[in-house]
């Protein structure tokens, strides 16, 4: 990896080779730990910042390490064609350097078992991500997005500073590890939940996420969404496994997960910018992950390993799955952006003809993210569902929470399906809506290759889920050693069998129908628009009209801004309607509060004017107040 | 029975008997209206004719336009094969197969809506938008019904869930599932299967551009889906799995026939609802399932 840092600036070829080599090494290490279920630990007397270096790669960190390695390598290869030296003469080399630095920091973060070093790696990766987001700082919205990201990220880091220093103060050292017997540490979990939650993008802490993911270069969006926000999940899972849990923590995490899942997808439906829409889907999928994790925490609290392990395994597998298909979708969106120069869905359409590979791979990612069989998204959602159904059938305390969670998860699936029919239909199908869409071109092999790799991973997890159970098991054992003897769900094999049968039958019947249609006579014709003779591309359903019914149902939170001029008169000339869904939490909550803070600060600023006499007067008042307090409180 | 033979029998039932049900519904409608009506086997004739006819394909459509109906048909068939059929238990029965069933139906919906978006037609876009939007409420109702059955039987596999009767909440569950059946299969009062060019349609408008063999796949898939929901409804409410084999087969057939007659009567006696009221009706179906769930929660069960 060090070679790749050096090569980033000097030799792009060496850089990619070193990066992919480093990622393969990390992948191998992660897979080894997951396969053997034995943690690798390394301590040295070498002090960094006053703490001895302590590295550890156990099942849980290895699980995340695999994801970092896959997306880090794939994104690096993708950027070779997407962010070329020719098109971006300065930022391409910088981008390579920061990319390597980001992957290194992510790896270190997963390895560090010392609170101080964890914080250093955390801050390092936040800063690397900032520089990657703002690779193209000439555009104002990129600068704004980067700034918002940096601010929000540091709000979270502040909470983590508090968390780690209090942890260190109470345990007497920076060393991290299982400390579930110290009950007084339990309340610290809430601080960690906030700090990691900002990074993970839990609703309503997700304010930075849509603009950062939309405005970053697409390979950066892919690693941000696929890996960086997962570090928030890693933090939550890691410290909920090591620290004692406060009462109600599991319920809170599951409830936050359910809210994030539903509202994330609802906000996604309201978007007309392709990458912004994908960004909101990250909020949704983080929600699904947290539902699994939250129920696992409830199960741990009430001693129900059987369904707790299922829910946790489902949540963790969804970490992988979301990383894979979301990176695939962002690569696809990047390929569209590269070919057409726009992210605006209502300017696209009919791209399948010019970009068959991108369309097919994006469609595969869409089926996966909508949680449909036979792909990987369904496997993880199925495990979470199974865990929650078992919680219902145990008729324990978790019943009350599991019932609404199941209904909300099912609705999330249906909403995600609606959203991805919308994206695929509007962007790739139908007729092109603008000259840019007409002139689109397919992406080259360096962009297509990583997409194919990710798609293959999605298919592999979907068709052979049972092969990935040992990995999930390794992570679950690292979380709760006592859950080691939970067996693999025997129905996972049956599910894999059904998926294979489904995929084979679907391919066979599609081929059969295709042949039959050609044999009986294939006549091309104009789209039948109920007798209308001259259909145009502008008559097609747009992204906004497609999602109109659902965005109307959720108007209470989406608060769409509609700018319309109705058609009136016998021969109306102008009629137009534009709808835009703002980031409600940011614009309706955070910004007013921030303005209020600024206003109060502005009042206080009046005290500082540079007149020395007045400052002396302040000092006198301060001294007097101090004296009075000293006298009053020390009788 | 030999598992291979059993599988073949189930396949035959789903593939060959499914187009009968729309014929029965049409007979009931014709009988109520005092018309002679089309023959019961009309859909078989239609399918045979469509299979031989040529295809007109929009110049805008991609290969997905043909693949969509094919995959949707396979998904519905797969969902149907997961369902136990009276005396014939489901062949690939496993824990969690019920979730696979719900999501296979979702896959069929994705493919149908995808194929509808292929042609760039404003009408088909509208139909697809309505289909996927109302499915959100229908999905909530189905999963609540599934939860009710799961809580009742203490199991997550279809065979065990559908064997006993639905218990005290049976009537509520039956009405709730019947509402979902009407919505998912585009029957009155949600949609009108007779009209083809109305602005208020959902499903029919999505298949406007299909013709020939792909349309045959769509129609056969729709018939299988109708039979699937009828079988699900009957087995959810009646203790079909607990009866001896001949009685179970008889009860199941009679139950499906009764559901068909009920659909026909609803179509004859009700008008299609105004479009704004469709979500309200679906929400009612969802609430009925929620009440059934609450009853089975309180009422004990396994």
Tab-separated table of N, CA, C and O in Angstrom, chain A residues 219-324:
chain	number	residue	atom	x	y	z
A	219	UNK	N	-16.686	7.309	-8.443
A	219	UNK	CA	-15.989	6.235	-7.732
A	219	UNK	C	-15.854	6.581	-6.263
A	219	UNK	O	-15.859	5.704	-5.405
A	220	UNK	N	-15.789	7.902	-5.968
A	220	UNK	CA	-15.737	8.316	-4.561
A	220	UNK	C	-17.097	8.096	-3.903
A	220	UNK	O	-17.181	7.612	-2.769
A	221	UNK	N	-18.175	8.422	-4.646
A	221	UNK	CA	-19.510	8.156	-4.093
A	221	UNK	C	-19.640	6.678	-3.761
A	221	UNK	O	-20.229	6.309	-2.747
A	222	UNK	N	-19.085	5.834	-4.634
A	222	UNK	CA	-19.212	4.397	-4.423
A	222	UNK	C	-18.525	3.970	-3.135
A	222	UNK	O	-19.087	3.216	-2.348
A	223	UNK	N	-17.313	4.485	-2.897
A	223	UNK	CA	-16.623	4.039	-1.670
A	223	UNK	C	-17.225	4.721	-0.444
A	223	UNK	O	-17.299	4.126	0.635
A	224	UNK	N	-17.710	5.952	-0.610
A	224	UNK	CA	-18.365	6.615	0.523
A	224	UNK	C	-19.592	5.823	0.937
A	224	UNK	O	-19.805	5.530	2.110
A	225	UNK	N	-20.413	5.495	-0.066
A	225	UNK	CA	-21.674	4.845	0.244
A	225	UNK	C	-21.469	3.371	0.559
A	225	UNK	O	-22.125	2.824	1.439
A	226	UNK	N	-20.545	2.749	-0.177
A	226	UNK	CA	-20.362	1.321	0.016
A	226	UNK	C	-19.564	0.988	1.253
A	226	UNK	O	-19.832	-0.009	1.917
A	227	UNK	N	-18.575	1.830	1.586
A	227	UNK	CA	-17.653	1.452	2.654
A	227	UNK	C	-17.627	2.476	3.791
A	227	UNK	O	-17.757	2.119	4.961
A	228	UNK	N	-17.468	3.771	3.444
A	228	UNK	CA	-17.214	4.753	4.510
A	228	UNK	C	-18.354	4.802	5.517
A	228	UNK	O	-18.122	4.800	6.724
A	229	UNK	N	-19.614	4.819	5.024
A	229	UNK	CA	-20.695	4.894	6.008
A	229	UNK	C	-20.816	3.590	6.791
A	229	UNK	O	-21.337	3.584	7.901
A	230	UNK	N	-20.289	2.503	6.225
A	230	UNK	CA	-20.318	1.234	6.957
A	230	UNK	C	-19.405	1.279	8.173
A	230	UNK	O	-19.543	0.466	9.085
A	231	UNK	N	-18.434	2.217	8.166
A	231	UNK	CA	-17.567	2.326	9.330
A	231	UNK	C	-18.380	2.788	10.545
A	231	UNK	O	-18.072	2.431	11.683
A	232	UNK	N	-19.412	3.595	10.285
A	232	UNK	CA	-20.324	3.953	11.375
A	232	UNK	C	-21.006	2.710	11.922
A	232	UNK	O	-21.104	2.512	13.140
A	233	UNK	N	-21.456	1.848	10.999
A	233	UNK	CA	-22.086	0.594	11.427
A	233	UNK	C	-21.066	-0.258	12.184
A	233	UNK	O	-21.377	-0.852	13.227
A	234	UNK	N	-19.825	-0.286	11.655
A	234	UNK	CA	-18.778	-1.058	12.332
A	234	UNK	C	-18.623	-0.579	13.763
A	234	UNK	O	-18.558	-1.392	14.692
A	235	UNK	N	-18.570	0.753	13.941
A	235	UNK	CA	-18.419	1.296	15.287
A	235	UNK	C	-19.553	0.850	16.194
A	235	UNK	O	-19.328	0.411	17.326
A	236	UNK	N	-20.779	0.950	15.680
A	236	UNK	CA	-21.930	0.586	16.512
A	236	UNK	C	-21.872	-0.897	16.874
A	236	UNK	O	-22.049	-1.277	18.035
A	237	UNK	N	-21.582	-1.748	15.880
A	237	UNK	CA	-21.560	-3.189	16.150
A	237	UNK	C	-20.391	-3.530	17.080
A	237	UNK	O	-20.539	-4.279	18.045
A	238	UNK	N	-19.224	-2.930	16.776
A	238	UNK	CA	-18.030	-3.211	17.572
A	238	UNK	C	-18.259	-2.894	19.051
A	238	UNK	O	-18.045	-3.739	19.920
A	239	UNK	N	-18.725	-1.676	19.314
A	239	UNK	CA	-18.803	-1.265	20.722
A	239	UNK	C	-20.053	-1.793	21.403
A	239	UNK	O	-20.099	-1.878	22.617
A	240	UNK	N	-21.078	-2.176	20.617
A	240	UNK	CA	-22.194	-2.851	21.282
A	240	UNK	C	-21.777	-4.274	21.643
A	240	UNK	O	-22.377	-4.889	22.514
A	241	UNK	N	-20.759	-4.795	20.972
A	241	UNK	CA	-20.274	-6.117	21.333
A	241	UNK	C	-19.312	-6.072	22.513
A	241	UNK	O	-19.293	-6.976	23.335
A	242	UNK	N	-18.508	-4.996	22.592
A	242	UNK	CA	-17.478	-4.940	23.639
A	242	UNK	C	-17.984	-4.330	24.943
A	242	UNK	O	-17.571	-4.729	26.019
A	243	UNK	N	-18.864	-3.329	24.829
A	243	UNK	CA	-19.289	-2.614	26.035
A	243	UNK	C	-20.586	-3.225	26.566
A	243	UNK	O	-21.322	-3.852	25.817
A	244	UNK	N	-20.878	-3.015	27.831
A	244	UNK	CA	-22.194	-3.412	28.331
A	244	UNK	C	-23.247	-2.503	27.698
A	244	UNK	O	-22.987	-1.327	27.450
A	245	UNK	N	-24.420	-3.046	27.440
A	245	UNK	CA	-25.445	-2.262	26.751
A	245	UNK	C	-26.399	-1.637	27.762
A	245	UNK	O	-26.829	-2.313	28.696
A	246	UNK	N	-26.707	-0.359	27.585
A	246	UNK	CA	-27.707	0.237	28.468
A	246	UNK	C	-29.088	-0.332	28.151
A	246	UNK	O	-29.310	-0.877	27.066
A	247	UNK	N	-29.998	-0.199	29.098
A	247	UNK	CA	-31.352	-0.721	28.884
A	247	UNK	C	-31.981	0.028	27.713
A	247	UNK	O	-31.910	1.253	27.619
A	248	UNK	N	-32.579	-0.705	26.814
A	248	UNK	CA	-33.300	-0.049	25.713
A	248	UNK	C	-32.437	0.292	24.523
A	248	UNK	O	-32.943	0.866	23.561
A	249	UNK	N	-31.141	-0.011	24.563
A	249	UNK	CA	-30.290	0.361	23.426
A	249	UNK	C	-30.724	-0.363	22.160
A	249	UNK	O	-30.831	0.244	21.089
A	250	UNK	N	-31.006	-1.665	22.276
A	250	UNK	CA	-31.417	-2.438	21.116
A	250	UNK	C	-32.694	-1.889	20.506
A	250	UNK	O	-32.812	-1.743	19.285
A	251	UNK	N	-33.644	-1.562	21.357
A	251	UNK	CA	-34.916	-1.016	20.864
A	251	UNK	C	-34.653	0.284	20.099
A	251	UNK	O	-35.226	0.514	19.038
A	252	UNK	N	-33.789	1.136	20.691
A	252	UNK	CA	-33.528	2.426	20.050
A	252	UNK	C	-32.880	2.220	18.687
A	252	UNK	O	-33.283	2.856	17.705
A	253	UNK	N	-31.894	1.317	18.628
A	253	UNK	CA	-31.209	1.095	17.348
A	253	UNK	C	-32.187	0.533	16.325
A	253	UNK	O	-32.235	0.982	15.168
A	254	UNK	N	-33.021	-0.433	16.746
A	254	UNK	CA	-33.978	-1.017	15.795
A	254	UNK	C	-34.975	0.034	15.333
A	254	UNK	O	-35.330	0.097	14.152
A	255	UNK	N	-35.433	0.893	16.261
A	255	UNK	CA	-36.414	1.918	15.873
A	255	UNK	C	-35.783	2.916	14.918
A	255	UNK	O	-36.384	3.287	13.898
A	256	UNK	N	-34.542	3.339	15.211
A	256	UNK	CA	-33.849	4.254	14.293
A	256	UNK	C	-33.682	3.599	12.934
A	256	UNK	O	-33.832	4.248	11.887
A	257	UNK	N	-33.393	2.296	12.949
A	257	UNK	CA	-33.237	1.571	11.694
A	257	UNK	C	-34.521	1.576	10.895
A	257	UNK	O	-34.519	1.856	9.688
A	258	UNK	N	-35.645	1.299	11.558
A	258	UNK	CA	-36.921	1.247	10.838
A	258	UNK	C	-37.259	2.613	10.256
A	258	UNK	O	-37.680	2.729	9.100
A	259	UNK	N	-37.042	3.677	11.061
A	259	UNK	CA	-37.343	5.028	10.576
A	259	UNK	C	-36.447	5.359	9.390
A	259	UNK	O	-36.910	5.873	8.353
A	260	UNK	N	-35.146	5.052	9.506
A	260	UNK	CA	-34.218	5.345	8.407
A	260	UNK	C	-34.623	4.588	7.153
A	260	UNK	O	-34.568	5.136	6.048
A	261	UNK	N	-35.017	3.322	7.325
A	261	UNK	CA	-35.337	2.511	6.146
A	261	UNK	C	-36.505	3.126	5.386
A	261	UNK	O	-36.421	3.361	4.183
A	262	UNK	N	-37.592	3.406	6.094
A	262	UNK	CA	-38.789	3.882	5.385
A	262	UNK	C	-38.570	5.289	4.853
A	262	UNK	O	-38.803	5.584	3.672
A	263	UNK	N	-38.077	6.195	5.708
A	263	UNK	CA	-37.957	7.590	5.250
A	263	UNK	C	-36.848	7.730	4.218
A	263	UNK	O	-36.955	8.557	3.311
A	264	UNK	N	-35.799	6.934	4.322
A	264	UNK	CA	-34.736	7.001	3.325
A	264	UNK	C	-35.282	6.713	1.940
A	264	UNK	O	-35.041	7.464	0.988
A	265	UNK	N	-36.069	5.665	1.824
A	265	UNK	CA	-36.568	5.301	0.492
A	265	UNK	C	-37.624	6.299	0.037
A	265	UNK	O	-37.732	6.621	-1.150
A	266	UNK	N	-38.389	6.852	0.983
A	266	UNK	CA	-39.396	7.840	0.587
A	266	UNK	C	-38.719	9.094	0.037
A	266	UNK	O	-39.121	9.643	-1.001
A	267	UNK	N	-37.653	9.533	0.710
A	267	UNK	CA	-36.921	10.699	0.197
A	267	UNK	C	-36.294	10.375	-1.156
A	267	UNK	O	-36.234	11.221	-2.042
A	268	UNK	N	-35.830	9.136	-1.301
A	268	UNK	CA	-35.243	8.752	-2.588
A	268	UNK	C	-36.273	8.875	-3.702
A	268	UNK	O	-35.966	9.323	-4.806
A	269	UNK	N	-37.515	8.480	-3.399
A	269	UNK	CA	-38.556	8.546	-4.433
A	269	UNK	C	-38.783	9.978	-4.904
A	269	UNK	O	-39.176	10.214	-6.031
A	270	UNK	N	-38.566	10.941	-3.999
A	270	UNK	CA	-38.819	12.328	-4.371
A	270	UNK	C	-37.717	12.954	-5.215
A	270	UNK	O	-37.880	14.072	-5.687
A	271	UNK	N	-36.597	12.257	-5.420
A	271	UNK	CA	-35.455	12.892	-6.088
A	271	UNK	C	-35.540	12.774	-7.598
A	271	UNK	O	-36.095	11.824	-8.126
A	272	UNK	N	-34.941	13.749	-8.280
A	272	UNK	CA	-34.846	13.654	-9.738
A	272	UNK	C	-33.395	13.661	-10.190
A	272	UNK	O	-33.106	13.640	-11.373
A	273	UNK	N	-32.467	13.726	-9.241
A	273	UNK	CA	-31.045	13.639	-9.544
A	273	UNK	C	-30.627	12.206	-9.231
A	273	UNK	O	-30.821	11.708	-8.127
A	274	UNK	N	-30.051	11.537	-10.236
A	274	UNK	CA	-29.807	10.110	-10.115
A	274	UNK	C	-28.911	9.753	-8.922
A	274	UNK	O	-29.180	8.818	-8.173
A	275	UNK	N	-27.828	10.509	-8.738
A	275	UNK	CA	-26.900	10.140	-7.673
A	275	UNK	C	-27.439	10.516	-6.308
A	275	UNK	O	-27.174	9.850	-5.318
A	276	UNK	N	-28.225	11.600	-6.258
A	276	UNK	CA	-28.844	11.983	-4.992
A	276	UNK	C	-29.831	10.914	-4.556
A	276	UNK	O	-29.945	10.584	-3.371
A	277	UNK	N	-30.533	10.365	-5.535
A	277	UNK	CA	-31.489	9.293	-5.252
A	277	UNK	C	-30.761	8.080	-4.677
A	277	UNK	O	-31.182	7.505	-3.661
A	278	UNK	N	-29.648	7.726	-5.300
A	278	UNK	CA	-28.885	6.579	-4.789
A	278	UNK	C	-28.385	6.868	-3.378
A	278	UNK	O	-28.328	5.969	-2.532
A	279	UNK	N	-28.031	8.143	-3.129
A	279	UNK	CA	-27.538	8.495	-1.796
A	279	UNK	C	-28.612	8.257	-0.750
A	279	UNK	O	-28.343	7.715	0.328
A	280	UNK	N	-29.864	8.627	-1.062
A	280	UNK	CA	-30.924	8.386	-0.075
A	280	UNK	C	-31.159	6.897	0.136
A	280	UNK	O	-31.571	6.483	1.213
A	281	UNK	N	-30.883	6.100	-0.907
A	281	UNK	CA	-31.029	4.663	-0.705
A	281	UNK	C	-30.001	4.132	0.276
A	281	UNK	O	-30.211	3.081	0.877
A	282	UNK	N	-28.874	4.843	0.428
A	282	UNK	CA	-27.922	4.429	1.454
A	282	UNK	C	-28.553	4.558	2.830
A	282	UNK	O	-28.376	3.700	3.686
A	283	UNK	N	-29.303	5.651	3.029
A	283	UNK	CA	-29.981	5.824	4.324
A	283	UNK	C	-30.920	4.646	4.552
A	283	UNK	O	-30.984	4.071	5.647
A	284	UNK	N	-31.648	4.258	3.493
A	284	UNK	CA	-32.588	3.141	3.611
A	284	UNK	C	-31.857	1.856	4.013
A	284	UNK	O	-32.270	1.160	4.941
A	285	UNK	N	-30.760	1.570	3.308
A	285	UNK	CA	-30.088	0.291	3.561
A	285	UNK	C	-29.380	0.266	4.898
A	285	UNK	O	-29.322	-0.781	5.547
A	286	UNK	N	-28.864	1.423	5.326
A	286	UNK	CA	-28.314	1.487	6.678
A	286	UNK	C	-29.427	1.170	7.678
A	286	UNK	O	-29.218	0.487	8.688
A	287	UNK	N	-30.628	1.640	7.360
A	287	UNK	CA	-31.774	1.334	8.224
A	287	UNK	C	-32.010	-0.157	8.322
A	287	UNK	O	-32.221	-0.694	9.417
A	288	UNK	N	-31.961	-0.854	7.174
A	288	UNK	CA	-32.194	-2.305	7.194
A	288	UNK	C	-31.108	-3.000	8.022
A	288	UNK	O	-31.383	-3.886	8.826
A	289	UNK	N	-29.857	-2.543	7.833
A	289	UNK	CA	-28.752	-3.130	8.596
A	289	UNK	C	-28.984	-2.936	10.089
A	289	UNK	O	-28.850	-3.864	10.898
A	290	UNK	N	-29.379	-1.700	10.453
A	290	UNK	CA	-29.542	-1.419	11.883
A	290	UNK	C	-30.732	-2.152	12.477
A	290	UNK	O	-30.742	-2.459	13.674
A	291	UNK	N	-31.735	-2.452	11.644
A	291	UNK	CA	-32.844	-3.258	12.173
A	291	UNK	C	-32.309	-4.619	12.611
A	291	UNK	O	-32.643	-5.115	13.688
A	292	UNK	N	-31.480	-5.219	11.767
A	292	UNK	CA	-30.886	-6.507	12.130
A	292	UNK	C	-30.034	-6.392	13.383
A	292	UNK	O	-30.181	-7.168	14.322
A	293	UNK	N	-29.166	-5.356	13.414
A	293	UNK	CA	-28.266	-5.191	14.559
A	293	UNK	C	-29.060	-4.904	15.831
A	293	UNK	O	-28.783	-5.452	16.903
A	294	UNK	N	-30.074	-4.044	15.687
A	294	UNK	CA	-30.876	-3.682	16.864
A	294	UNK	C	-31.574	-4.893	17.453
A	294	UNK	O	-31.572	-5.090	18.678
A	295	UNK	N	-32.153	-5.733	16.580
A	295	UNK	CA	-32.821	-6.913	17.118
A	295	UNK	C	-31.826	-7.877	17.741
A	295	UNK	O	-32.139	-8.550	18.718
A	296	UNK	N	-30.620	-7.932	17.180
A	296	UNK	CA	-29.597	-8.778	17.797
A	296	UNK	C	-29.280	-8.271	19.205
A	296	UNK	O	-29.090	-9.060	20.136
A	297	UNK	N	-29.251	-6.932	19.365
A	297	UNK	CA	-28.960	-6.382	20.699
A	297	UNK	C	-30.088	-6.698	21.675
A	297	UNK	O	-29.857	-7.008	22.842
A	298	UNK	N	-31.338	-6.624	21.173
A	298	UNK	CA	-32.471	-6.996	22.023
A	298	UNK	C	-32.346	-8.465	22.427
A	298	UNK	O	-32.553	-8.825	23.600
A	299	UNK	N	-31.976	-9.309	21.455
A	299	UNK	CA	-31.848	-10.732	21.736
A	299	UNK	C	-30.746	-10.984	22.760
A	299	UNK	O	-30.885	-11.825	23.648
A	300	UNK	N	-29.644	-10.213	22.652
A	300	UNK	CA	-28.551	-10.389	23.604
A	300	UNK	C	-29.005	-10.002	25.002
A	300	UNK	O	-28.637	-10.642	25.992
A	301	UNK	N	-29.833	-8.961	25.073
A	301	UNK	CA	-30.297	-8.487	26.377
A	301	UNK	C	-31.207	-9.529	27.029
A	301	UNK	O	-31.190	-9.707	28.236
A	302	UNK	N	-32.008	-10.213	26.172
A	302	UNK	CA	-32.972	-11.152	26.725
A	302	UNK	C	-32.545	-12.600	26.586
A	302	UNK	O	-33.353	-13.505	26.817
A	303	UNK	N	-31.302	-12.818	26.157
A	303	UNK	CA	-30.793	-14.187	26.087
A	303	UNK	C	-31.518	-15.074	25.094
A	303	UNK	O	-32.043	-16.124	25.453
A	304	UNK	N	-31.636	-14.613	23.834
A	304	UNK	CA	-32.279	-15.434	22.811
A	304	UNK	C	-31.333	-15.567	21.637
A	304	UNK	O	-31.511	-14.911	20.615
A	305	UNK	N	-30.294	-16.394	21.760
A	305	UNK	CA	-29.272	-16.427	20.714
A	305	UNK	C	-29.797	-16.897	19.362
A	305	UNK	O	-29.307	-16.449	18.332
A	306	UNK	N	-30.809	-17.776	19.355
A	306	UNK	CA	-31.195	-18.399	18.080
A	306	UNK	C	-31.623	-17.347	17.065
A	306	UNK	O	-31.085	-17.264	15.965
A	307	UNK	N	-32.595	-16.504	17.447
A	307	UNK	CA	-33.036	-15.535	16.438
A	307	UNK	C	-32.147	-14.304	16.414
A	307	UNK	O	-32.034	-13.627	15.392
A	308	UNK	N	-31.467	-14.029	17.541
A	308	UNK	CA	-30.552	-12.897	17.543
A	308	UNK	C	-29.436	-13.090	16.538
A	308	UNK	O	-29.074	-12.178	15.795
A	309	UNK	N	-28.904	-14.316	16.473
A	309	UNK	CA	-27.810	-14.589	15.540
A	309	UNK	C	-28.288	-14.442	14.097
A	309	UNK	O	-27.571	-13.928	13.237
A	310	UNK	N	-29.537	-14.877	13.837
A	310	UNK	CA	-30.076	-14.736	12.476
A	310	UNK	C	-30.177	-13.267	12.087
A	310	UNK	O	-29.779	-12.866	10.992
A	311	UNK	N	-30.730	-12.454	13.015
A	311	UNK	CA	-30.912	-11.037	12.699
A	311	UNK	C	-29.557	-10.371	12.482
A	311	UNK	O	-29.373	-9.598	11.536
A	312	UNK	N	-28.592	-10.691	13.356
A	312	UNK	CA	-27.271	-10.055	13.228
A	312	UNK	C	-26.591	-10.509	11.942
A	312	UNK	O	-26.008	-9.694	11.218
A	313	UNK	N	-26.696	-11.814	11.642
A	313	UNK	CA	-26.075	-12.302	10.409
A	313	UNK	C	-26.698	-11.620	9.203
A	313	UNK	O	-25.998	-11.219	8.267
A	314	UNK	N	-28.025	-11.449	9.228
A	314	UNK	CA	-28.700	-10.774	8.125
A	314	UNK	C	-28.227	-9.331	7.994
A	314	UNK	O	-27.906	-8.863	6.900
A	315	UNK	N	-28.160	-8.633	9.138
A	315	UNK	CA	-27.716	-7.241	9.106
A	315	UNK	C	-26.299	-7.141	8.571
A	315	UNK	O	-25.996	-6.289	7.727
A	316	UNK	N	-25.424	-8.030	9.036
A	316	UNK	CA	-24.027	-7.957	8.595
A	316	UNK	C	-23.895	-8.336	7.121
A	316	UNK	O	-23.147	-7.706	6.374
A	317	UNK	N	-24.654	-9.345	6.692
A	317	UNK	CA	-24.574	-9.702	5.279
A	317	UNK	C	-25.072	-8.536	4.429
A	317	UNK	O	-24.575	-8.285	3.329
A	318	UNK	N	-26.034	-7.801	4.968
A	318	UNK	CA	-26.520	-6.643	4.213
A	318	UNK	C	-25.439	-5.567	4.114
A	318	UNK	O	-25.437	-4.797	3.163
A	319	UNK	N	-24.518	-5.532	5.078
A	319	UNK	CA	-23.383	-4.611	4.966
A	319	UNK	C	-22.591	-4.924	3.700
A	319	UNK	O	-22.291	-4.043	2.894
A	320	UNK	N	-22.290	-6.185	3.520
A	320	UNK	CA	-21.582	-6.597	2.298
A	320	UNK	C	-22.422	-6.302	1.070
A	320	UNK	O	-21.947	-5.707	0.105
A	321	UNK	N	-23.676	-6.774	1.138
A	321	UNK	CA	-24.520	-6.676	-0.047
A	321	UNK	C	-24.694	-5.235	-0.473
A	321	UNK	O	-24.574	-4.900	-1.641
A	322	UNK	N	-24.987	-4.381	0.520
A	322	UNK	CA	-25.201	-2.980	0.156
A	322	UNK	C	-23.927	-2.382	-0.410
A	322	UNK	O	-23.975	-1.639	-1.382
A	323	UNK	N	-22.790	-2.740	0.187
A	323	UNK	CA	-21.530	-2.249	-0.361
A	323	UNK	C	-21.367	-2.662	-1.815
A	323	UNK	O	-20.994	-1.860	-2.666
A	324	UNK	N	-21.703	-3.908	-2.112
A	324	UNK	CA	-21.504	-4.406	-3.475
A	324	UNK	C	-22.469	-3.761	-4.460
A	324	UNK	O	-22.064	-3.170	-5.460
